[in-house]
Tab-separated table of N, CA and C in Angstrom:
chain	number	residue	atom	x	y	z
A	174	MET	N	-17.416	5.273	17.001
A	174	MET	CA	-16.346	6.645	17.423
A	174	MET	C	-16.296	7.541	16.182
A	175	ALA	N	-16.591	8.510	16.613
A	175	ALA	CA	-16.429	9.674	15.204
A	175	ALA	C	-15.015	10.243	15.196
A	176	VAL	N	-14.607	9.987	13.812
A	176	VAL	CA	-13.235	10.459	13.768
A	176	VAL	C	-13.122	11.761	12.830
A	177	LYS	N	-12.778	12.940	13.059
A	177	LYS	CA	-12.978	14.091	12.915
A	177	LYS	C	-11.281	14.581	11.932
A	178	ALA	N	-11.437	14.476	10.713
A	178	ALA	CA	-10.087	14.656	10.077
A	178	ALA	C	-10.234	16.316	9.312
A	179	MET	N	-8.809	16.374	8.762
A	179	MET	CA	-8.705	17.747	8.070
A	179	MET	C	-7.687	17.427	7.514
A	180	GLY	N	-7.956	18.002	5.855
A	180	GLY	CA	-6.761	17.780	5.027
A	180	GLY	C	-6.612	18.716	3.725
A	181	TRP	N	-5.732	18.620	3.412
A	181	TRP	CA	-5.334	19.523	2.195
A	181	TRP	C	-4.758	18.838	1.151
A	182	ALA	N	-4.973	19.140	-0.174
A	182	ALA	CA	-4.426	18.555	-1.500
A	182	ALA	C	-3.874	19.680	-2.658
A	183	HIS	N	-2.557	19.405	-3.105
A	183	HIS	CA	-2.184	20.363	-3.903
A	183	HIS	C	-1.056	19.274	-5.042
A	184	SER	N	-1.473	20.073	-6.495
A	184	SER	CA	-0.557	19.706	-7.561
A	184	SER	C	0.500	20.319	-7.695
A	185	PHE	N	2.008	19.604	-7.871
A	185	PHE	CA	3.047	20.526	-7.782
A	185	PHE	C	4.024	19.968	-8.783
A	186	PRO	N	3.950	21.040	-10.328
A	186	PRO	CA	4.600	20.756	-11.175
A	186	PRO	C	6.003	20.420	-11.257
A	187	VAL	N	6.429	19.669	-12.165
A	187	VAL	CA	7.871	19.320	-12.260
A	187	VAL	C	8.907	20.539	-12.111
A	188	SER	N	8.789	21.651	-12.810
A	188	SER	CA	9.663	22.926	-12.501
A	188	SER	C	9.225	23.768	-11.474
A	189	GLY	N	9.959	23.928	-10.427
A	189	GLY	CA	9.566	24.904	-9.647
A	189	GLY	C	8.685	24.096	-8.063
A	190	GLY	N	8.432	22.886	-8.554
A	190	GLY	CA	7.290	22.092	-7.812
A	190	GLY	C	8.005	22.252	-6.022
A	191	VAL	N	8.914	21.642	-6.009
A	191	VAL	CA	9.682	21.369	-4.476
A	191	VAL	C	9.687	22.388	-3.567
A	192	SER	N	10.184	23.887	-3.867
A	192	SER	CA	10.195	25.084	-3.075
A	192	SER	C	8.831	25.481	-2.660
A	193	ALA	N	7.990	25.324	-3.818
A	193	ALA	CA	6.413	25.445	-3.914
A	193	ALA	C	5.801	24.540	-2.664
A	194	GLY	N	6.009	23.494	-2.673
A	194	GLY	CA	5.755	22.121	-1.781
A	194	GLY	C	6.038	22.607	-0.528
A	195	ARG	N	7.185	22.851	-0.201
A	195	ARG	CA	7.475	23.162	1.108
A	195	ARG	C	6.813	24.427	1.670
A	196	ARG	N	6.671	25.309	0.999
A	196	ARG	CA	6.209	26.724	1.449
A	196	ARG	C	4.534	26.280	1.505
A	197	TRP	N	3.783	25.789	0.795
A	197	TRP	CA	2.302	25.083	0.830
A	197	TRP	C	2.485	24.570	2.000
A	198	THR	N	3.345	23.407	2.116
A	198	THR	CA	3.142	22.749	3.524
A	198	THR	C	3.263	23.321	4.908
A	199	ARG	N	4.024	24.166	4.841
A	199	ARG	CA	4.484	24.957	6.158
A	199	ARG	C	3.352	25.576	6.366
A	200	GLY	N	3.109	26.692	5.625
A	200	GLY	CA	1.902	27.269	5.659
A	200	GLY	C	0.408	26.506	6.374
A	201	HIS	N	0.068	25.442	5.665
A	201	HIS	CA	-0.887	24.437	6.400
A	201	HIS	C	-0.939	23.986	7.148
A	202	LEU	N	0.353	23.686	7.733
A	202	LEU	CA	0.716	23.018	8.945
A	202	LEU	C	0.409	24.121	10.173
A	203	GLU	N	0.667	25.458	9.895
A	203	GLU	CA	0.194	26.859	11.077
A	203	GLU	C	-1.025	26.473	11.507
A	204	SER	N	-1.910	26.042	10.650
A	204	SER	CA	-3.350	26.079	11.426
A	204	SER	C	-3.596	24.779	12.247
A	205	LEU	N	-2.607	24.023	12.363
A	205	LEU	CA	-2.869	23.120	13.498
A	205	LEU	C	-2.250	23.237	14.792
A	206	ALA	N	-2.882	22.947	16.036
A	206	ALA	CA	-2.725	23.648	17.175
A	206	ALA	C	-1.057	23.090	17.632
A	207	TRP	N	-0.862	21.803	17.627
A	207	TRP	CA	0.526	21.027	17.876
A	207	TRP	C	1.853	21.863	17.333
A	208	THR	N	1.518	22.287	16.078
A	208	THR	CA	2.658	22.456	15.558
A	208	THR	C	3.674	23.654	15.981
A	209	ALA	N	3.068	24.737	16.769
A	209	ALA	CA	3.805	25.654	17.488
A	209	ALA	C	4.266	25.340	18.393
A	210	GLU	N	4.302	24.246	19.382
A	210	GLU	CA	5.217	23.434	20.087
A	210	GLU	C	6.037	22.479	19.909
A	211	GLU	N	5.966	22.064	18.438
A	211	GLU	CA	6.525	20.989	17.815
A	211	GLU	C	7.523	21.829	16.427
A	212	PRO	N	8.388	22.537	16.636
A	212	PRO	CA	9.050	23.107	15.640
A	212	PRO	C	9.859	22.284	14.504
A	213	GLU	N	10.416	20.851	15.201
A	213	GLU	CA	11.462	19.771	14.850
A	213	GLU	C	10.476	18.945	13.967
A	214	THR	N	9.123	18.715	14.742
A	214	THR	CA	8.186	17.787	14.065
A	214	THR	C	7.885	18.458	12.716
A	215	VAL	N	7.527	19.776	12.768
A	215	VAL	CA	7.241	20.565	11.591
A	215	VAL	C	8.276	20.565	10.300
A	216	ASP	N	9.535	20.397	10.909
A	216	ASP	CA	10.685	20.806	10.101
A	216	ASP	C	10.780	19.192	9.434
A	217	ALA	N	10.669	18.177	10.198
A	217	ALA	CA	10.796	16.989	9.247
A	217	ALA	C	9.514	16.532	8.511
A	218	VAL	N	8.255	17.249	8.646
A	218	VAL	CA	7.423	16.890	7.727
A	218	VAL	C	8.152	17.980	6.280
A	219	VAL	N	8.606	18.864	6.563
A	219	VAL	CA	8.651	19.613	5.619
A	219	VAL	C	9.681	19.128	4.727
A	220	LEU	N	10.680	18.832	5.122
A	220	LEU	CA	11.593	18.003	4.779
A	220	LEU	C	11.596	16.717	4.284
A	221	THR	N	10.715	15.800	4.770
A	221	THR	CA	9.887	14.894	3.989
A	221	THR	C	9.072	15.514	2.469
A	222	VAL	N	8.629	16.029	2.901
A	222	VAL	CA	7.690	16.661	1.664
A	222	VAL	C	8.803	17.104	0.573
A	223	SER	N	9.990	17.842	0.836
A	223	SER	CA	10.493	18.114	0.080
A	223	SER	C	11.539	17.023	-0.669
A	224	GLU	N	11.680	15.923	-0.121
A	224	GLU	CA	12.341	14.352	-0.415
A	224	GLU	C	11.283	13.821	-1.434
A	225	LEU	N	10.248	13.891	-0.897
A	225	LEU	CA	9.430	13.005	-1.628
A	225	LEU	C	8.740	13.791	-2.793
A	226	LEU	N	8.455	15.084	-3.051
A	226	LEU	CA	8.218	15.673	-4.345
A	226	LEU	C	9.500	15.511	-5.181
A	227	THR	N	10.605	15.736	-4.450
A	227	THR	CA	11.697	15.806	-5.428
A	227	THR	C	11.803	14.281	-6.086
A	228	ASN	N	11.722	13.221	-5.393
A	228	ASN	CA	11.828	11.918	-5.861
A	228	ASN	C	11.071	11.809	-6.958
A	229	ALA	N	9.844	12.263	-6.871
A	229	ALA	CA	8.638	12.145	-7.722
A	229	ALA	C	9.107	13.078	-9.301
A	230	HIS	N	9.534	14.140	-9.216
A	230	HIS	CA	9.959	14.887	-10.117
A	230	HIS	C	11.052	14.387	-10.754
A	231	ILE	N	12.153	14.104	-10.182
A	231	ILE	CA	13.457	13.263	-10.951
A	231	ILE	C	13.194	11.717	-11.280
A	232	HIS	N	12.760	10.823	-10.472
A	232	HIS	CA	12.675	9.515	-10.962
A	232	HIS	C	11.112	9.645	-11.828
A	233	ALA	N	10.004	9.886	-11.447
A	233	ALA	CA	9.201	9.523	-12.113
A	233	ALA	C	8.953	10.515	-13.469
A	234	HIS	N	9.484	11.560	-13.447
A	234	HIS	CA	9.602	12.813	-14.258
A	234	HIS	C	7.860	13.507	-14.465
A	235	SER	N	7.351	13.167	-13.417
A	235	SER	CA	5.746	14.003	-13.545
A	235	SER	C	5.601	14.826	-12.400
A	236	ASP	N	4.528	15.576	-12.547
A	236	ASP	CA	4.288	16.299	-11.595
A	236	ASP	C	3.617	15.303	-10.446
A	237	ALA	N	3.953	16.107	-9.339
A	237	ALA	CA	3.459	15.137	-7.556
A	237	ALA	C	2.375	15.884	-7.312
A	238	TYR	N	1.482	14.983	-6.640
A	238	TYR	CA	0.332	15.484	-6.072
A	238	TYR	C	0.362	14.935	-4.457
A	239	LEU	N	0.316	16.132	-3.562
A	239	LEU	CA	0.825	16.018	-2.487
A	239	LEU	C	-0.765	16.423	-1.917
A	240	VAL	N	-0.578	15.373	-0.735
A	240	VAL	CA	-1.842	15.270	0.464
A	240	VAL	C	-1.464	15.315	1.572
A	241	LEU	N	-1.992	16.463	2.451
A	241	LEU	CA	-1.654	16.320	3.894
A	241	LEU	C	-2.733	16.075	4.457
A	242	THR	N	-3.031	15.130	5.562
A	242	THR	CA	-4.129	14.810	6.171
A	242	THR	C	-4.091	14.560	7.795
A	243	TRP	N	-4.604	15.176	8.172
A	243	TRP	CA	-4.548	15.440	9.963
A	243	TRP	C	-5.572	14.468	10.442
A	244	ASP	N	-5.471	13.528	11.148
A	244	ASP	CA	-6.784	12.822	11.682
A	244	ASP	C	-6.631	12.827	13.302
A	245	GLY	N	-5.873	13.743	13.753
A	245	GLY	CA	-5.945	13.837	15.263
A	245	GLY	C	-4.958	12.956	16.021
A	246	ASP	N	-4.373	11.977	15.271
A	246	ASP	CA	-3.087	11.275	15.735
A	246	ASP	C	-2.064	11.330	15.007
A	247	CYS	N	-2.296	11.048	13.623
A	247	CYS	CA	-1.240	11.010	12.841
A	247	CYS	C	-1.585	12.411	11.859
A	248	LEU	N	-0.013	12.937	11.143
A	248	LEU	CA	-0.458	13.868	9.980
A	248	LEU	C	0.248	12.981	8.652
A	249	HIS	N	-0.757	12.662	8.080
A	249	HIS	CA	-0.141	11.846	6.852
A	249	HIS	C	0.198	12.721	5.731
A	250	VAL	N	1.263	12.176	5.430
A	250	VAL	CA	1.692	13.196	4.121
A	250	VAL	C	2.055	11.924	3.203
A	251	SER	N	1.373	12.362	1.983
A	251	SER	CA	0.975	11.577	0.654
A	251	SER	C	1.594	12.006	-0.653
A	252	VAL	N	2.514	11.335	-1.363
A	252	VAL	CA	3.015	11.956	-2.640
A	252	VAL	C	2.526	10.999	-3.655
A	253	HIS	N	2.098	11.427	-4.797
A	253	HIS	CA	1.577	10.603	-5.535
A	253	HIS	C	2.246	11.011	-6.867
A	254	ASP	N	2.856	10.004	-7.963
A	254	ASP	CA	3.390	10.275	-9.094
A	254	ASP	C	3.085	9.247	-10.253
A	255	GLU	N	3.158	9.677	-11.343
A	255	GLU	CA	3.061	8.738	-12.361
A	255	GLU	C	3.807	7.575	-12.848
A	256	ASP	N	4.701	7.245	-11.846
A	256	ASP	CA	5.469	5.974	-12.154
A	256	ASP	C	5.181	4.837	-11.249
A	257	SER	N	4.936	3.937	-11.711
A	257	SER	CA	4.665	2.778	-10.841
A	257	SER	C	5.737	2.080	-10.068
A	258	THR	N	7.008	2.203	-10.381
A	258	THR	CA	8.108	1.895	-9.800
A	258	THR	C	8.090	2.345	-8.649
A	259	LEU	N	8.268	1.370	-7.534
A	259	LEU	CA	8.455	1.745	-6.085
A	259	LEU	C	9.929	2.135	-5.931
A	260	PRO	N	9.915	3.272	-4.810
A	260	PRO	CA	11.671	3.691	-4.696
A	260	PRO	C	12.373	2.479	-3.790
A	261	VAL	N	13.407	2.628	-4.080
A	261	VAL	CA	14.408	1.816	-3.203
A	261	VAL	C	15.450	2.767	-2.312
A	262	GLN	N	15.637	2.295	-1.161
A	262	GLN	CA	16.444	2.827	-0.418
A	262	GLN	C	18.273	2.508	-0.935
A	263	ARG	N	18.614	3.019	-1.136
A	263	ARG	CA	20.281	3.219	-1.763
A	263	ARG	C	21.373	3.872	-0.707
A	264	ASP	N	22.589	3.231	-0.880
A	264	ASP	CA	23.643	3.143	-0.030
A	264	ASP	C	24.566	4.222	-1.025
A	265	PRO	N	24.344	5.335	-1.225
A	265	PRO	CA	25.309	6.028	-1.780
A	265	PRO	C	26.423	6.301	-1.434
A	266	GLU	N	27.864	6.653	-1.878
A	266	GLU	CA	29.033	6.920	-1.743
A	266	GLU	C	29.207	8.306	-0.436
A	267	PRO	N	29.733	8.109	-0.005
A	267	PRO	CA	30.343	9.453	0.669
A	267	PRO	C	30.416	10.832	0.103
A	268	GLY	N	29.865	11.779	-0.155
A	268	GLY	CA	29.830	12.959	-0.863
A	268	GLY	C	29.076	12.779	-1.985
A	269	ALA	N	28.374	11.783	-2.155
A	269	ALA	CA	27.484	11.674	-3.406
A	269	ALA	C	26.348	12.712	-2.921
A	270	VAL	N	25.789	13.632	-3.923
A	270	VAL	CA	25.046	14.670	-3.749
A	270	VAL	C	23.249	13.985	-4.126
A	271	SER	N	23.133	12.651	-4.124
A	271	SER	CA	21.746	12.010	-4.165
A	271	SER	C	21.777	10.573	-3.699
A	272	GLY	N	20.566	10.028	-3.619
A	272	GLY	CA	20.678	8.848	-3.270
A	272	GLY	C	20.040	8.411	-1.599
A	273	ARG	N	19.973	9.762	-1.064
A	273	ARG	CA	19.453	9.565	0.335
A	273	ARG	C	17.966	9.620	0.678
A	274	GLY	N	17.170	9.903	-0.170
A	274	GLY	CA	15.917	10.111	0.190
A	274	GLY	C	15.195	9.224	1.090
A	275	VAL	N	14.995	8.286	0.465
A	275	VAL	CA	14.044	7.100	1.194
A	275	VAL	C	14.743	7.190	2.527
A	276	GLY	N	16.093	6.934	2.603
A	276	GLY	CA	16.565	6.925	4.037
A	276	GLY	C	16.333	8.010	5.011
A	277	ILE	N	16.245	9.083	4.250
A	277	ILE	CA	15.860	10.570	5.050
A	277	ILE	C	14.242	10.173	5.375
A	278	VAL	N	13.396	10.042	4.732
A	278	VAL	CA	12.070	9.744	4.804
A	278	VAL	C	11.747	8.564	6.048
A	279	ARG	N	12.620	7.614	5.788
A	279	ARG	CA	12.438	6.066	7.038
A	279	ARG	C	12.789	6.746	8.029
A	280	MET	N	13.966	7.707	8.194
A	280	MET	CA	14.173	8.286	9.603
A	280	MET	C	13.551	9.386	10.403
A	281	LEU	N	12.815	9.884	9.565
A	281	LEU	CA	12.424	11.136	10.097
A	281	LEU	C	10.375	10.756	10.381
A	282	ALA	N	10.191	9.685	9.652
A	282	ALA	CA	8.561	9.134	9.913
A	282	ALA	C	8.548	8.424	10.924
A	283	ASP	N	7.692	8.450	11.559
A	283	ASP	CA	6.870	7.337	12.645
A	283	ASP	C	6.395	6.174	11.806
A	284	GLU	N	6.084	6.238	10.698
A	284	GLU	CA	5.386	5.277	9.808
A	284	GLU	C	5.728	5.573	8.354
A	285	TRP	N	6.011	4.695	7.438
A	285	TRP	CA	5.723	5.134	5.897
A	285	TRP	C	5.768	3.718	5.477
A	286	GLY	N	4.725	4.265	3.923
A	286	GLY	CA	4.851	2.829	3.080
A	286	GLY	C	4.573	3.361	1.798
A	287	MET	N	4.262	2.453	0.788
A	287	MET	CA	4.254	2.929	-0.728
A	287	MET	C	3.226	1.836	-1.314
A	288	GLU	N	2.600	2.369	-2.110
A	288	GLU	CA	1.509	1.527	-2.673
A	288	GLU	C	1.401	1.673	-4.364
A	289	CYS	N	1.503	0.609	-5.204
A	289	CYS	CA	1.582	0.861	-6.342
A	289	CYS	C	-0.239	1.266	-6.808
A	290	GLN	N	-0.722	1.743	-7.859
A	290	GLN	CA	-1.956	1.958	-8.196
A	290	GLN	C	-1.619	1.889	-9.719
A	291	ARG	N	-2.940	1.848	-10.733
A	291	ARG	CA	-3.025	1.842	-12.068
A	291	ARG	C	-2.427	2.719	-12.402
A	292	HIS	N	-2.427	3.977	-12.220
A	292	HIS	CA	-1.474	5.192	-12.890
A	292	HIS	C	0.013	5.483	-11.869
A	293	GLY	N	0.495	4.691	-11.428
A	293	GLY	CA	1.640	5.431	-10.853
A	293	GLY	C	1.589	4.739	-9.234
A	294	LYS	N	2.263	5.401	-8.307
A	294	LYS	CA	2.391	4.893	-7.084
A	294	LYS	C	1.921	6.194	-5.829
A	295	THR	N	2.050	5.670	-4.730
A	295	THR	CA	1.790	6.634	-3.916
A	295	THR	C	2.416	6.570	-2.362
A	296	VAL	N	3.549	7.126	-2.161
A	296	VAL	CA	4.210	7.348	-0.700
A	296	VAL	C	3.715	7.982	0.203
A	297	THR	N	3.495	7.366	1.385
A	297	THR	CA	3.149	7.962	2.716
A	297	THR	C	4.182	7.766	3.813
A	298	ALA	N	4.105	8.992	4.443
A	298	ALA	CA	4.634	8.958	5.620
A	298	ALA	C	3.846	9.786	6.806
A	299	CYS	N	3.928	9.002	8.085
A	299	CYS	CA	3.108	9.315	8.897
A	299	CYS	C	3.748	9.924	10.180
A	300	PHE	N	3.172	11.174	10.634
A	300	PHE	CA	3.995	11.942	11.617
A	300	PHE	C	3.038	11.849	13.170
A	301	ARG	N	3.506	11.394	14.100
A	301	ARG	CA	2.731	11.424	15.215
A	301	ARG	C	3.174	12.356	16.492
A	302	PRO	N	2.723	13.600	16.058
A	302	PRO	CA	3.348	14.596	17.266
A	302	PRO	C	3.163	14.297	19.032
A	303	VAL	N	3.997	14.413	19.422
A	303	VAL	CA	4.002	14.143	20.842
A	303	VAL	C	2.710	14.924	21.574
A	304	GLY	N	3.029	16.519	21.330
A	304	GLY	CA	2.008	17.531	22.221
A	304	GLY	C	0.666	17.091	21.644
A	305	ALA	N	0.575	16.573	20.461
A	305	ALA	CA	-1.081	16.090	19.953
A	305	ALA	C	-1.345	15.128	20.800
A	306	ARG	N	-0.718	13.989	20.770
A	306	ARG	CA	-0.704	12.784	21.828
A	306	ARG	C	-1.149	13.233	23.439
A	307	ARG	N	-0.476	14.052	23.983
A	307	ARG	CA	-0.809	14.659	25.189
A	307	ARG	C	-1.972	15.480	25.544
A	308	ARG	N	-2.567	15.991	24.552
A	308	ARG	CA	-3.729	16.911	24.235
A	308	ARG	C	-4.855	15.577	24.218
A	309	GLN	N	-4.824	14.901	23.417
A	309	GLN	CA	-5.930	13.696	23.398
A	309	GLN	C	-6.142	13.089	24.691
A	310	ASP	N	-4.852	12.796	25.356
A	310	ASP	CA	-4.881	11.833	26.706
A	310	ASP	C	-5.221	12.763	27.742
A	311	GLY	N	-5.432	13.863	27.513
A	311	GLY	CA	-5.815	14.824	28.942
A	311	GLY	C	-4.558	15.054	29.732
A	312	ASP	N	-3.489	15.268	29.482
A	312	ASP	CA	-2.410	15.427	30.106
A	312	ASP	C	-2.002	16.564	29.971
A	313	GLY	N	-2.496	17.604	29.246
A	313	GLY	CA	-2.226	18.913	29.175
A	313	GLY	C	-1.207	19.095	27.947
A	314	GLY	N	-0.701	20.140	27.912
A	314	GLY	CA	-0.244	20.161	26.676
A	314	GLY	C	-0.298	21.485	26.183
């Protein structure tokens, strides 16, 4: 079985990288056929990118390397930074202005995971758009 995938990669600096990452992500998602019919999924992906880039910049104090990969089933959103410390879900106090990133990603993504590497870590979230599955299954869409 042949798998056809497409993807994009970009580095985002600590200064100003989060807003640029959101714009860059939204722009590339427009090239995928399912995104016009699933604005909620697009918004979830963009929010996830924002959270993962923010975590990389704030906690790792490093540039963040974002990779988007569409394999026909799942849009993989991967962010690599230079700190090997894995993120931990926190339970912030009401009114706290931070501490919700991991919880947000877990809630939005269909799957997510983390991997330590020699020079840092990568956090990946997977989004499976409903419309893309219908088109693959031949149900229209």
